XYZ file of C-alpha atoms in Angstrom:
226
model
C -7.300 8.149 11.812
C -4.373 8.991 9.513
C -1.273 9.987 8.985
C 0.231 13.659 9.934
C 2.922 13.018 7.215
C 3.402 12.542 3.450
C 5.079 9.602 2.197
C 6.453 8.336 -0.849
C 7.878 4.594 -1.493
C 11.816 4.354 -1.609
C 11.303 2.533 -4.798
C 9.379 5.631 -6.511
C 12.655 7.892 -5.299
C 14.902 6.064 -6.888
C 13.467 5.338 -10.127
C 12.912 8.900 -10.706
C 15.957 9.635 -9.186
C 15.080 12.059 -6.421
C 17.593 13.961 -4.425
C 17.343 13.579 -0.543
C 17.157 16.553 1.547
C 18.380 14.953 4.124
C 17.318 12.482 7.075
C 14.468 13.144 9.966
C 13.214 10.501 12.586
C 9.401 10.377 12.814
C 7.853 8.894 16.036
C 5.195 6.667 14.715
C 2.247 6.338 16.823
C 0.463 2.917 16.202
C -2.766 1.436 17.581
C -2.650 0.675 21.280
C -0.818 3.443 21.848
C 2.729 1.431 20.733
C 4.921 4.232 19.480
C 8.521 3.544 17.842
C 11.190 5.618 15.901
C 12.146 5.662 12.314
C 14.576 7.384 9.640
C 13.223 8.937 7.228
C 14.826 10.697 3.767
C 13.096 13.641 2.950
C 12.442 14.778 -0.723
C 10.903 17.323 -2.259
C 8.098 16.321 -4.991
C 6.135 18.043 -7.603
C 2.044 16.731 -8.244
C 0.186 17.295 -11.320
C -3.404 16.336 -12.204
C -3.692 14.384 -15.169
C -4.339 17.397 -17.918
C -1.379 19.156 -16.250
C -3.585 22.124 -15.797
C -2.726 22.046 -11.766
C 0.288 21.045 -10.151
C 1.803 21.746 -6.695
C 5.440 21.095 -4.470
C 5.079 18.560 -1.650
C 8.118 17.582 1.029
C 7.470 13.844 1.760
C 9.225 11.239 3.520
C 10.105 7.653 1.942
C 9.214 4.524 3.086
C 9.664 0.672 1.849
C 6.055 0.086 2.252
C 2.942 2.254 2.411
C -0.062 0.027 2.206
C -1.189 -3.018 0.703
C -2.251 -3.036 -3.115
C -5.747 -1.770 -3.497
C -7.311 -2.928 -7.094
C -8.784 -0.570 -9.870
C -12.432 0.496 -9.835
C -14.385 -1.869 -11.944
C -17.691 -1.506 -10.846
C -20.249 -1.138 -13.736
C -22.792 1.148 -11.768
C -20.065 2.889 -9.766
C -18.212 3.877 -13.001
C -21.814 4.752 -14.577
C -22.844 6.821 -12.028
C -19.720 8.386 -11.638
C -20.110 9.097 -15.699
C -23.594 10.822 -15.253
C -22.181 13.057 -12.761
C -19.394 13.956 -15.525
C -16.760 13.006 -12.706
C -13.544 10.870 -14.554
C -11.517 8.865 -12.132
C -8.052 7.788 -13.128
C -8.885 4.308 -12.436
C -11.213 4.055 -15.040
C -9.392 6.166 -17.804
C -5.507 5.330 -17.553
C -4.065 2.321 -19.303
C -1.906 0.284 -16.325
C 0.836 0.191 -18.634
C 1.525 4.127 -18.677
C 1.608 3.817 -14.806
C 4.936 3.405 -12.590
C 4.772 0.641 -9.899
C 7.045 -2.344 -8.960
C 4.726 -5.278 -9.005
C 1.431 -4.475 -9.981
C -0.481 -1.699 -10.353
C -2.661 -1.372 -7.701
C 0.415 -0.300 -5.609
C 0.165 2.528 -3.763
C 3.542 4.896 -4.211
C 2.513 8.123 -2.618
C 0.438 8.963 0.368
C -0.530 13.030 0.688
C -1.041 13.110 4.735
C -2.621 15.719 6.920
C -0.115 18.332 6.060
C -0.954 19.271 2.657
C -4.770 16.978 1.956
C -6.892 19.775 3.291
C -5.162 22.459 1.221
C -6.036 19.998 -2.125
C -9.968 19.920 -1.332
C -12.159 22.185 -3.095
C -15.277 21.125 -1.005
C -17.214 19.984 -4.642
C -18.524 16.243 -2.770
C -21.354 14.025 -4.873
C -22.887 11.482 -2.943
C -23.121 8.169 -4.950
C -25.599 5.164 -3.787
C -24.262 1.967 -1.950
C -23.057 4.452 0.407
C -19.960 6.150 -1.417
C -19.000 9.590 -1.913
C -17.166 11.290 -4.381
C -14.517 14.392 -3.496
C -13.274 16.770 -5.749
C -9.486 18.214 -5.368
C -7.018 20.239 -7.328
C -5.455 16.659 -8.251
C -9.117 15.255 -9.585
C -11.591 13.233 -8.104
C -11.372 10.404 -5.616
C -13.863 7.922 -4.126
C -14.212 7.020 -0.265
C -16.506 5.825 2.134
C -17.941 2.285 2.915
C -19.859 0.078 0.909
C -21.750 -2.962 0.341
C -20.923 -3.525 -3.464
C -17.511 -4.440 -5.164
C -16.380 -0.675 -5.212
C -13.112 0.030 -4.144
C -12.093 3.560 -3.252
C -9.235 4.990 -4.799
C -8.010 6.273 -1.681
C -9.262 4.143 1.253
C -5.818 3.955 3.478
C -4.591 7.171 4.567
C -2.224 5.925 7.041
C 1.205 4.023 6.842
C 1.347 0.224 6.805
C 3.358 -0.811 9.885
C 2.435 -4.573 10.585
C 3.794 -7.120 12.854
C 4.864 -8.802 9.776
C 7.563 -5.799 9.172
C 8.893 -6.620 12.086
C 11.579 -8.919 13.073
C 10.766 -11.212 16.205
C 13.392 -9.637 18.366
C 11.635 -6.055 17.621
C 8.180 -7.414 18.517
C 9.509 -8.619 21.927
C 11.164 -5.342 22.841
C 7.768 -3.305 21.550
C 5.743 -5.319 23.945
C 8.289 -5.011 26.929
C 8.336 -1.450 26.217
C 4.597 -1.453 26.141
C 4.440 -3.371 29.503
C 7.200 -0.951 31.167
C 4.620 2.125 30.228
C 1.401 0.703 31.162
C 2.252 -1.352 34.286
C 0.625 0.075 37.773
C -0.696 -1.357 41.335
C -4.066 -0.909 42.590
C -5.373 -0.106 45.746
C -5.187 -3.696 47.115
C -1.791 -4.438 45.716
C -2.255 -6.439 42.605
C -0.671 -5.228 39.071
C -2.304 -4.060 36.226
C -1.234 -4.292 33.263
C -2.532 -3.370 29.875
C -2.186 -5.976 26.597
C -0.028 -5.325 23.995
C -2.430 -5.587 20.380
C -0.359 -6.437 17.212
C -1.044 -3.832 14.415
C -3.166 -5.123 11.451
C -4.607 -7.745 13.782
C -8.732 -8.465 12.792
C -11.086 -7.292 15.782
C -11.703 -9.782 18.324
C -15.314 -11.175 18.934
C -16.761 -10.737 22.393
C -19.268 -13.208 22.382
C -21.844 -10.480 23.878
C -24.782 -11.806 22.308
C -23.924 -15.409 23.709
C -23.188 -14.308 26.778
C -26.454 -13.986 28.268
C -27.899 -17.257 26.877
C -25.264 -19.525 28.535
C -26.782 -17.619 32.031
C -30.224 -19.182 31.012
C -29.198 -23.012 30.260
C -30.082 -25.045 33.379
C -26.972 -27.051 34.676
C -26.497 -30.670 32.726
C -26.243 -33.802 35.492
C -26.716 -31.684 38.601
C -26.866 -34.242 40.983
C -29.692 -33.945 43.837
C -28.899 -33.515 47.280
């Protein structure tokens, strides 16, 4: 699951001083099926790969906050194997220094969404052991997929960062009253249903399956006899 749209951080637009296009509210669909409304300021953008020898116009649309900081590649036998294929990835080859963030570097300022990412791929893929894979597009290489070892991807989050925590308490409550007001109904018998409101970001909750069935099977502790 990703995002439709491409984004770029408000503080990227106005260090390099973009000029807005103009304003457009996006409906963002989140998990659980909790949808709000934003502004957006569009801007147009143009992406280079790193010898310059590519380069291509994107519209995005800004936001404060795209995703948490992901950390460099720094895997020894990622990088190596990655080096026998004759693949370089920016992570490996760039100093930090020459690089354009607020904080640190492993911010992410740009996110290329669903609109324009399938026009980039070239369909060159390399499949690296521990369970990661290597794409090629007209911007360079990037590493994805899930793994065992200390080997981030490059591009693991396409999606936009919208946690509870970026919301005020007052915005939270009238989410989950909206959520209630769309999902509320009455079965045949009368009684309300009623589905729950999940905050974004929130871990997976455990559902003790596997314990289940062994509580079934311990006799009851000072039964009494009758």
């Amino acid at each position: 699951m990703g995002s439709q749209r491409s984004y770029n951080t408000k503080f990227i637009a106005g260090k390099m001083n973009l000029k807005g296009l103009g304003e457009e509210t996006v409906n963002h669909g989140l998990f659980g099926g909790i949808e709000h409304a934003e502004k957006h300021r569009r801007y147009n953008i143009n992406l280079s790969n790193v010898d310059g020898s590519y380069n291509c116009e994107l519209e995005v649309l800004d936001e404060k906050k795209i995703c948490a900081s992901l950390p460099r590649m720094n895997d020894d036998n990622c990088l190596k194997q990655l080096k026998d294929l004759g693949i370089l990835i920016s992570d490996a080859i760039i100093n930090e220094k020459s690089c354009l963030y607020e904080k640190n570097s492993g911010e992410i300022n740009l996110l290329i969404g669903a609109d324009y990412a399938g026009k980039l791929l070239t369909g060159n893929i390399k499949h690296l052991t521990g369970g990661l894979v290597a794409v090629h597009t007209l911007l360079g290489w990037t590493v994805m997929g899930k793994s065992n070892i200390n080997c981030p991807s490059t591009d693991n989050t396409l999606g936009i960062h919208d946690s509870s925590e970026k919301r005020s308490k007052t915005e939270t409550q009238q989410l989950a009253l909206k959520h209630f007001k769309e999902t509320v109904s009455r079965d045949n018998t009368g009684r309300y249903k009623v589905n729950l409101p999940w905050l974004d970001g929130h871990p997976p909750l455990h559902d003790n399956k596997e314990m289940a069935p062994k509580w079934l099977t311990i006799p009851e502790i000072n039964k009494s006899d009758k």
